Amino acid sequence: MTARAPDARPDLLGQTRDHLEATLLPIVGKRFRVLQVYDALYQRAAAEFAEMTELAKPLRTELAERFRIGVPEIEERRVSSDGTRKYLLKLEDGASVEAVDIPDRDRHTLCISSQAGCALACRFCVTGFWGAGRSLTAGEIIGQVQAIRRDDPPLGESLNLVFMGMGEPLLNLEGIEPAIAILSESISLRRITVSTAGVIPGIERLAAWERRPNLAVSLHAPDDARRSELMPVNKSYPLADLMKVLRKYPLEPRRRITFEYILLDGFNDAPGDADALAKLLRGMSAKINLIPANPDAVLGDRMVPPPAATVAAFQQRLLDHGYTTTVRKRRGDDVSAACGQLRAFARQPRGFRRSNLSF
Ligand code: SAH
């Protein structure tokens, strides 16, 4: 396959209403024309200007000459026996990311990526194992949602959106901020969740946003020794500092911070660990989502989930401490779409490197 020359046309996807107006008004002349393009891009998920039949043909042709619509190409789609669909999406520079569409009764949850790769090198995560990539643009973030909406039309408008795919969203605020602003026009902010490994400066910046999505924090261990072992990021942002910032995090009434906690057999699943976790969160508006570890071949035999009875006992202990505690259902693992299994390592562009694990 010969490499395609990169497309030099600016991407319209990812431009906010004001930005789009500044870009297009000189060309289309009237504000309502700009709004027609805006709706076509974001409400109808148009991927080609030819689909904007409300515009005169010469205008469509001119727009296509000058701009592109960065809905990524679906390179591969794998459908799990439980209905979960994992997508490998190809970006303009040849990098690829994965996104997952998880159906649950009449609602779908889209798990999307914020970076192509991840520099944080968490020991349990396949994306981190394969190393740093680059941050996605707002257009590339929205493009994942649009590509899936086009491919799986029945998912309609009943969407939850979770930034739990590849990458650390709070190391890409520049991309996620406009993306969330635009996506929240059709998906309520209450249905959008940003998950972080605990990047404190990012949390502080998120706290200052006027309109905020839900926040989830990947905790995984109740003390620094074990958390640093699992997540090198904990050495830069240790638990005490992290919890201090989270305790100040502004929450709307009745909203809670979600704490994700991977259960690893014999490592962090003892009753005393549940007690320590409860103590760490004491007084906070928090809920806990337990994730029995998902194994993956590249991680070797480190990722062993505890027996079901241990998971249930751990959950019960947290419930007894008064915390809403759920156990995340494993979805899509027959197509490597489960948490921590996202990787696009086979198709990264040149210059892609494995992280060196020092942080
Ligand atoms: N960087 C962000 C966004 C990724 S979210 C974050 O760390 O929160 C991905 C979620 O899947 C995180 O909660 C992560 O800890 C979890 N995860 C990663 N690898 C996993 C594995 N092998 N088994 C179960 N959960 C895993």
Short mmCIF file of C-alpha atoms and ligand atoms in Angstrom, two decimals:
data_model
loop_
_atom_site.label_atom_id
_atom_site.label_comp_id
_atom_site.label_asym_id
_atom_site.label_seq_id
_atom_site.Cartn_x
_atom_site.Cartn_y
_atom_site.Cartn_z
CA MET A 1 0.00 0.00 0.00
CA THR A 2 1.44 3.38 -0.91
CA ALA A 3 1.24 6.13 1.67
CA ARG A 4 -1.26 8.85 0.96
CA ALA A 5 -0.07 12.46 1.00
CA PRO A 6 -1.38 14.14 4.14
CA ASP A 7 -4.50 16.20 3.60
CA ALA A 8 -3.58 19.87 4.00
CA ARG A 9 -7.18 21.08 4.09
CA PRO A 10 -8.21 22.35 7.54
CA ASP A 11 -10.66 20.13 9.42
CA LEU A 12 -14.07 21.67 10.10
CA LEU A 13 -14.90 19.01 12.66
CA GLY A 14 -13.93 20.26 16.10
CA GLN A 15 -14.67 23.92 15.33
CA THR A 16 -17.10 25.49 17.77
CA ARG A 17 -19.99 27.61 16.49
CA ASP A 18 -17.99 30.84 16.80
CA HIS A 19 -14.92 29.32 15.27
CA LEU A 20 -16.93 27.91 12.38
CA GLU A 21 -18.56 31.27 11.83
CA ALA A 22 -15.18 32.98 11.62
CA THR A 23 -13.98 30.31 9.19
CA LEU A 24 -17.02 30.09 6.95
CA LEU A 25 -18.87 33.39 7.00
CA PRO A 26 -16.55 35.02 4.44
CA ILE A 27 -17.24 32.10 2.11
CA VAL A 28 -20.92 31.28 2.62
CA GLY A 29 -22.01 34.87 3.17
CA LYS A 30 -24.92 34.30 5.55
CA ARG A 31 -25.04 33.19 9.16
CA PHE A 32 -27.82 30.71 8.58
CA ARG A 33 -25.64 28.94 6.03
CA VAL A 34 -22.96 28.56 8.69
CA LEU A 35 -25.59 27.09 11.00
CA GLN A 36 -26.67 24.66 8.30
CA VAL A 37 -23.10 23.41 8.06
CA TYR A 38 -22.88 23.27 11.85
CA ASP A 39 -26.01 21.13 12.07
CA ALA A 40 -24.91 18.88 9.23
CA LEU A 41 -21.57 18.30 10.94
CA TYR A 42 -22.76 17.75 14.47
CA GLN A 43 -26.43 16.75 14.34
CA ARG A 44 -26.40 14.63 11.21
CA ALA A 45 -22.79 13.47 11.47
CA ALA A 46 -22.09 14.33 7.84
CA ALA A 47 -18.76 13.00 6.62
CA GLU A 48 -18.81 14.58 3.14
CA PHE A 49 -19.87 17.98 1.88
CA ALA A 50 -21.86 16.15 -0.81
CA GLU A 51 -24.26 15.12 1.98
CA MET A 52 -25.13 18.78 2.65
CA THR A 53 -27.77 18.92 -0.04
CA GLU A 54 -29.34 22.01 1.54
CA LEU A 55 -26.35 23.92 0.14
CA ALA A 56 -26.07 24.79 -3.55
CA LYS A 57 -23.81 22.45 -5.45
CA PRO A 58 -21.10 25.02 -6.32
CA LEU A 59 -20.85 25.95 -2.65
CA ARG A 60 -20.48 22.29 -1.66
CA THR A 61 -17.74 21.92 -4.24
CA GLU A 62 -15.94 25.02 -3.00
CA LEU A 63 -16.13 23.89 0.62
CA ALA A 64 -14.79 20.47 -0.31
CA GLU A 65 -11.85 22.07 -2.09
CA ARG A 66 -10.92 24.15 0.94
CA PHE A 67 -11.85 22.03 3.94
CA ARG A 68 -12.16 18.47 5.09
CA ILE A 69 -14.47 16.75 7.56
CA GLY A 70 -12.30 14.60 9.78
CA VAL A 71 -14.60 11.65 10.44
CA PRO A 72 -12.02 8.86 10.69
CA GLU A 73 -12.11 5.87 8.45
CA ILE A 74 -13.16 2.60 10.07
CA GLU A 75 -10.22 0.34 9.47
CA GLU A 76 -11.58 -2.60 11.37
CA ARG A 77 -14.73 -3.42 13.30
CA ARG A 78 -15.02 -6.35 15.66
CA VAL A 79 -18.34 -7.32 17.14
CA SER A 80 -18.34 -9.20 20.42
CA SER A 81 -20.78 -11.97 21.24
CA ASP A 82 -22.30 -9.56 23.82
CA GLY A 83 -22.96 -6.91 21.14
CA THR A 84 -20.03 -4.68 22.07
CA ARG A 85 -18.43 -3.23 18.96
CA LYS A 86 -14.76 -2.33 18.90
CA TYR A 87 -13.54 0.00 16.20
CA LEU A 88 -10.08 0.62 14.90
CA LEU A 89 -10.17 4.12 13.46
CA LYS A 90 -7.60 5.61 11.16
CA LEU A 91 -6.58 9.23 11.62
CA GLU A 92 -5.32 11.60 8.96
CA ASP A 93 -1.61 11.13 9.76
CA GLY A 94 -1.86 7.35 9.77
CA ALA A 95 -2.06 7.00 13.56
CA SER A 96 -4.94 4.91 14.76
CA VAL A 97 -7.10 4.80 17.85
CA GLU A 98 -9.71 2.47 19.18
CA ALA A 99 -13.21 3.29 20.34
CA VAL A 100 -15.86 0.99 21.74
CA ASP A 101 -19.64 1.02 21.42
CA ILE A 102 -21.24 -0.80 24.36
CA PRO A 103 -24.98 -1.44 24.08
CA ASP A 104 -27.00 -1.83 27.25
CA ARG A 105 -30.75 -2.26 26.74
CA ASP A 106 -31.91 0.92 24.99
CA ARG A 107 -28.82 2.95 25.79
CA HIS A 108 -25.34 2.85 24.31
CA THR A 109 -22.13 3.87 26.00
CA LEU A 110 -19.37 5.04 23.71
CA CYS A 111 -15.89 4.68 25.13
CA ILE A 112 -13.63 7.01 23.21
CA SER A 113 -9.94 7.84 23.09
CA SER A 114 -8.30 11.17 23.89
CA GLN A 115 -4.80 10.27 22.74
CA ALA A 116 -3.29 7.82 20.25
CA GLY A 117 -1.23 5.96 22.85
CA CYS A 118 -0.51 6.92 26.44
CA ALA A 119 2.60 8.10 28.28
CA LEU A 120 1.51 7.07 31.76
CA ALA A 121 2.61 3.43 31.51
CA CYS A 122 0.22 1.99 34.09
CA ARG A 123 1.34 -1.57 34.68
CA PHE A 124 -2.07 -3.09 34.04
CA CYS A 125 -2.97 -1.29 30.84
CA VAL A 126 -2.16 -2.42 27.32
CA THR A 127 -2.33 1.11 25.90
CA GLY A 128 0.30 2.24 28.41
CA PHE A 129 2.41 -0.79 27.69
CA TRP A 130 2.75 0.25 24.07
CA GLY A 131 3.69 3.77 24.96
CA ALA A 132 3.20 7.41 24.25
CA GLY A 133 1.58 8.59 21.07
CA ARG A 134 0.09 11.99 20.51
CA SER A 135 -2.92 13.96 21.66
CA LEU A 136 -5.99 13.99 19.47
CA THR A 137 -7.53 17.16 18.13
CA ALA A 138 -11.08 18.09 19.08
CA GLY A 139 -12.10 17.03 15.58
CA GLU A 140 -10.53 13.61 16.03
CA ILE A 141 -12.33 13.16 19.35
CA ILE A 142 -15.71 14.14 17.92
CA GLY A 143 -14.90 12.16 14.77
CA GLN A 144 -14.89 8.92 16.77
CA VAL A 145 -18.43 9.57 17.95
CA GLN A 146 -19.57 10.49 14.44
CA ALA A 147 -17.92 7.47 12.82
CA ILE A 148 -19.72 5.17 15.26
CA ARG A 149 -23.03 7.01 14.91
CA ARG A 150 -22.82 6.52 11.15
CA ASP A 151 -21.92 2.87 11.49
CA ASP A 152 -24.45 1.93 14.16
CA PRO A 153 -27.47 4.17 13.53
CA PRO A 154 -29.83 2.43 15.99
CA LEU A 155 -27.84 3.89 18.86
CA GLY A 156 -29.71 7.13 18.22
CA GLU A 157 -29.51 9.86 20.80
CA SER A 158 -29.49 7.72 23.96
CA LEU A 159 -25.79 7.97 24.42
CA ASN A 160 -23.40 7.98 27.32
CA LEU A 161 -19.93 9.12 26.51
CA VAL A 162 -16.93 8.05 28.54
CA PHE A 163 -13.36 9.22 27.99
CA MET A 164 -12.04 5.85 29.06
CA GLY A 165 -10.43 4.73 25.84
CA MET A 166 -6.80 5.22 24.93
CA GLY A 167 -4.87 8.06 26.54
CA GLU A 168 -5.08 10.41 29.50
CA PRO A 169 -7.76 13.02 28.78
CA LEU A 170 -6.40 15.51 31.32
CA LEU A 171 -3.11 15.60 29.41
CA ASN A 172 -5.13 16.75 26.41
CA LEU A 173 -7.36 19.50 27.76
CA GLU A 174 -6.82 21.44 24.58
CA GLY A 175 -8.54 18.68 22.63
CA ILE A 176 -11.22 17.60 25.07
CA GLU A 177 -12.44 21.07 26.07
CA PRO A 178 -13.81 22.15 22.67
CA ALA A 179 -14.86 18.56 21.93
CA ILE A 180 -16.94 18.36 25.10
CA ALA A 181 -18.38 21.84 24.54
CA ILE A 182 -19.62 20.74 21.11
CA LEU A 183 -20.70 17.21 22.06
CA SER A 184 -22.64 18.50 25.06
CA GLU A 185 -25.03 20.29 22.70
CA SER A 186 -26.48 16.90 21.79
CA ILE A 187 -25.42 14.75 24.77
CA SER A 188 -26.14 16.02 28.26
CA LEU A 189 -23.03 16.80 30.32
CA ARG A 190 -24.49 14.45 32.93
CA ARG A 191 -23.95 11.65 30.44
CA ILE A 192 -20.35 12.56 29.68
CA THR A 193 -17.57 11.26 31.96
CA VAL A 194 -13.89 12.10 31.89
CA SER A 195 -11.68 9.52 33.57
CA THR A 196 -8.22 10.44 34.82
CA ALA A 197 -5.29 8.55 36.28
CA GLY A 198 -4.98 11.47 38.71
CA VAL A 199 -3.20 14.27 36.87
CA ILE A 200 -3.59 17.03 39.46
CA PRO A 201 -2.98 20.12 37.28
CA GLY A 202 -5.56 18.80 34.82
CA ILE A 203 -8.12 18.26 37.60
CA GLU A 204 -7.53 21.81 38.79
CA ARG A 205 -8.11 23.16 35.31
CA LEU A 206 -11.21 21.05 34.85
CA ALA A 207 -12.54 22.38 38.17
CA ALA A 208 -12.41 25.87 36.69
CA TRP A 209 -14.57 25.03 33.66
CA GLU A 210 -17.92 26.69 33.74
CA ARG A 211 -19.73 23.57 32.53
CA ARG A 212 -18.17 20.33 33.67
CA PRO A 213 -18.67 16.69 32.72
CA ASN A 214 -18.64 13.93 35.36
CA LEU A 215 -15.27 13.08 36.79
CA ALA A 216 -13.94 9.56 37.34
CA VAL A 217 -10.60 8.85 38.99
CA SER A 218 -8.61 5.66 38.51
CA LEU A 219 -7.50 4.89 42.06
CA HIS A 220 -6.70 1.15 42.13
CA ALA A 221 -4.86 1.07 45.48
CA PRO A 222 -5.47 2.69 48.86
CA ASP A 223 -1.83 3.60 49.61
CA ASP A 224 1.11 5.23 47.83
CA ALA A 225 3.36 2.17 47.89
CA ARG A 226 0.99 -0.02 45.94
CA ARG A 227 -0.44 2.77 43.80
CA SER A 228 3.04 3.82 42.67
CA GLU A 229 3.82 0.23 41.83
CA LEU A 230 0.80 0.08 39.54
CA MET A 231 0.79 3.65 38.30
CA PRO A 232 4.05 5.61 37.90
CA VAL A 233 1.95 8.81 37.75
CA ASN A 234 1.42 8.41 41.51
CA LYS A 235 5.06 9.35 42.11
CA SER A 236 4.39 12.79 40.64
CA TYR A 237 0.93 13.16 42.16
CA PRO A 238 0.76 11.13 45.37
CA LEU A 239 -2.50 10.16 47.03
CA ALA A 240 -2.57 12.80 49.77
CA ASP A 241 -2.20 15.60 47.21
CA LEU A 242 -4.67 13.98 44.86
CA MET A 243 -7.32 13.55 47.55
CA LYS A 244 -6.83 17.13 48.72
CA VAL A 245 -7.58 18.46 45.25
CA LEU A 246 -10.53 16.11 44.81
CA ARG A 247 -12.03 17.15 48.14
CA LYS A 248 -12.14 20.71 46.82
CA TYR A 249 -13.51 19.72 43.43
CA PRO A 250 -16.76 21.61 42.77
CA LEU A 251 -19.70 19.21 42.36
CA GLU A 252 -23.25 20.11 41.46
CA PRO A 253 -25.88 19.04 43.99
CA ARG A 254 -26.33 15.25 44.07
CA ARG A 255 -23.31 14.63 41.83
CA ARG A 256 -20.48 12.39 42.88
CA ILE A 257 -16.94 11.61 41.84
CA THR A 258 -16.55 8.03 40.62
CA PHE A 259 -13.54 6.12 41.90
CA GLU A 260 -12.42 3.25 39.70
CA TYR A 261 -10.65 0.44 41.47
CA ILE A 262 -9.18 -2.52 39.59
CA LEU A 263 -9.26 -5.66 41.71
CA LEU A 264 -6.11 -7.75 41.39
CA ASP A 265 -6.05 -11.15 43.01
CA GLY A 266 -4.12 -11.08 46.28
CA PHE A 267 -2.77 -7.57 45.64
CA ASN A 268 -5.43 -5.05 46.64
CA ASP A 269 -8.51 -7.16 47.37
CA ALA A 270 -8.25 -7.85 51.12
CA PRO A 271 -11.02 -6.71 53.52
CA GLY A 272 -8.49 -4.32 55.07
CA ASP A 273 -7.97 -2.72 51.65
CA ALA A 274 -11.70 -2.03 51.40
CA ASP A 275 -11.52 -0.42 54.85
CA ALA A 276 -8.52 1.69 53.82
CA LEU A 277 -10.30 2.76 50.65
CA ALA A 278 -13.40 3.75 52.63
CA LYS A 279 -11.22 5.76 54.99
CA LEU A 280 -9.48 7.52 52.12
CA LEU A 281 -12.84 8.64 50.71
CA ARG A 282 -14.48 9.45 54.02
CA GLY A 283 -16.77 12.46 53.85
CA MET A 284 -16.56 12.76 50.09
CA SER A 285 -19.42 12.64 47.66
CA ALA A 286 -18.10 9.50 46.02
CA LYS A 287 -19.15 6.28 44.38
CA ILE A 288 -16.94 3.32 43.69
CA ASN A 289 -16.72 1.23 40.55
CA LEU A 290 -14.84 -2.03 41.03
CA ILE A 291 -13.21 -3.49 37.93
CA PRO A 292 -12.07 -7.11 38.21
CA ALA A 293 -8.75 -7.05 36.32
CA ASN A 294 -8.92 -7.93 32.66
CA PRO A 295 -6.01 -10.09 31.55
CA ASP A 296 -4.25 -9.58 28.25
CA ALA A 297 -1.50 -11.57 26.59
CA VAL A 298 0.96 -8.66 26.41
CA LEU A 299 0.69 -8.07 30.16
CA GLY A 300 1.81 -11.60 30.92
CA ASP A 301 0.30 -13.27 33.96
CA ARG A 302 0.25 -10.18 36.19
CA MET A 303 -3.41 -9.42 35.61
CA VAL A 304 -5.41 -11.96 37.54
CA PRO A 305 -8.88 -11.04 38.77
CA PRO A 306 -9.90 -12.30 42.22
CA PRO A 307 -12.47 -15.11 42.51
CA ALA A 308 -16.08 -13.91 42.26
CA ALA A 309 -16.63 -14.46 46.00
CA THR A 310 -13.73 -12.13 46.86
CA VAL A 311 -15.11 -9.45 44.53
CA ALA A 312 -18.54 -9.78 46.13
CA ALA A 313 -17.08 -9.59 49.65
CA PHE A 314 -15.03 -6.49 48.75
CA GLN A 315 -18.11 -4.84 47.32
CA GLN A 316 -20.20 -5.74 50.38
CA ARG A 317 -17.59 -4.29 52.70
CA LEU A 318 -17.70 -0.96 50.86
CA LEU A 319 -21.49 -1.03 50.88
CA ASP A 320 -21.33 -1.58 54.63
CA HIS A 321 -19.14 1.51 54.87
CA GLY A 322 -21.98 3.38 53.16
CA TYR A 323 -20.58 3.78 49.64
CA THR A 324 -22.54 3.17 46.48
CA THR A 325 -20.38 0.45 44.96
CA THR A 326 -20.86 -1.26 41.62
CA VAL A 327 -18.90 -3.96 39.86
CA ARG A 328 -18.15 -3.18 36.24
CA LYS A 329 -19.42 -5.88 33.93
CA ARG A 330 -16.77 -7.18 31.64
CA ARG A 331 -17.83 -6.37 28.11
CA GLY A 332 -16.31 -7.23 24.76
CA ASP A 333 -13.30 -9.09 26.03
CA ASP A 334 -13.60 -11.73 23.30
CA VAL A 335 -12.59 -8.98 20.88
CA SER A 336 -10.09 -7.31 23.27
CA ALA A 337 -12.45 -4.40 23.81
CA ALA A 338 -12.58 -4.61 27.60
CA CYS A 339 -11.03 -2.00 29.94
CA GLY A 340 -7.30 -1.80 29.54
CA GLN A 341 -7.22 -3.87 26.37
CA LEU A 342 -7.20 -1.07 23.83
CA ARG A 343 -4.16 -0.83 21.66
CA ALA A 344 -3.48 0.08 18.08
CA PHE A 345 0.14 -0.92 18.20
CA ALA A 346 0.30 -2.64 14.87
CA ARG A 347 -0.47 0.49 12.95
CA GLN A 348 1.26 3.40 14.63
CA PRO A 349 3.09 5.87 12.39
CA ARG A 350 6.86 6.05 12.27
CA GLY A 351 8.40 7.65 15.31
CA PHE A 352 5.94 5.91 17.60
CA ARG A 353 7.81 4.60 20.62
CA ARG A 354 7.17 2.54 23.66
CA SER A 355 7.30 4.61 26.78
CA ASN A 356 10.43 4.09 28.83
CA LEU A 357 8.47 3.54 32.02
CA SER A 358 10.34 6.27 33.89
CA PHE A 359 7.99 9.14 34.49
N1 SAH B 1 -6.11 7.48 31.55
C1 SAH B 1 -7.47 7.53 32.02
C2 SAH B 1 -8.44 7.06 30.97
C3 SAH B 1 -8.36 5.58 30.64
S1 SAH B 1 -9.70 4.87 31.45
C4 SAH B 1 -7.57 6.77 33.33
O1 SAH B 1 -6.59 6.16 33.73
O2 SAH B 1 -8.60 6.82 34.00
C5 SAH B 1 -9.42 3.22 31.36
C6 SAH B 1 -9.97 2.53 32.58
O3 SAH B 1 -9.71 1.13 32.44
C7 SAH B 1 -9.24 3.00 33.82
O4 SAH B 1 -10.03 3.03 34.95
C8 SAH B 1 -8.18 1.94 33.91
O5 SAH B 1 -7.61 1.92 35.14
C9 SAH B 1 -8.97 0.69 33.54
N2 SAH B 1 -8.09 -0.40 33.14
C10 SAH B 1 -6.91 -0.32 32.50
N3 SAH B 1 -6.37 -1.53 32.33
C11 SAH B 1 -7.22 -2.42 32.89
C12 SAH B 1 -7.22 -3.83 33.02
N4 SAH B 1 -6.24 -4.58 32.54
N5 SAH B 1 -8.27 -4.41 33.63
C13 SAH B 1 -9.30 -3.66 34.09
N6 SAH B 1 -9.34 -2.33 33.99
C14 SAH B 1 -8.32 -1.71 33.39
#
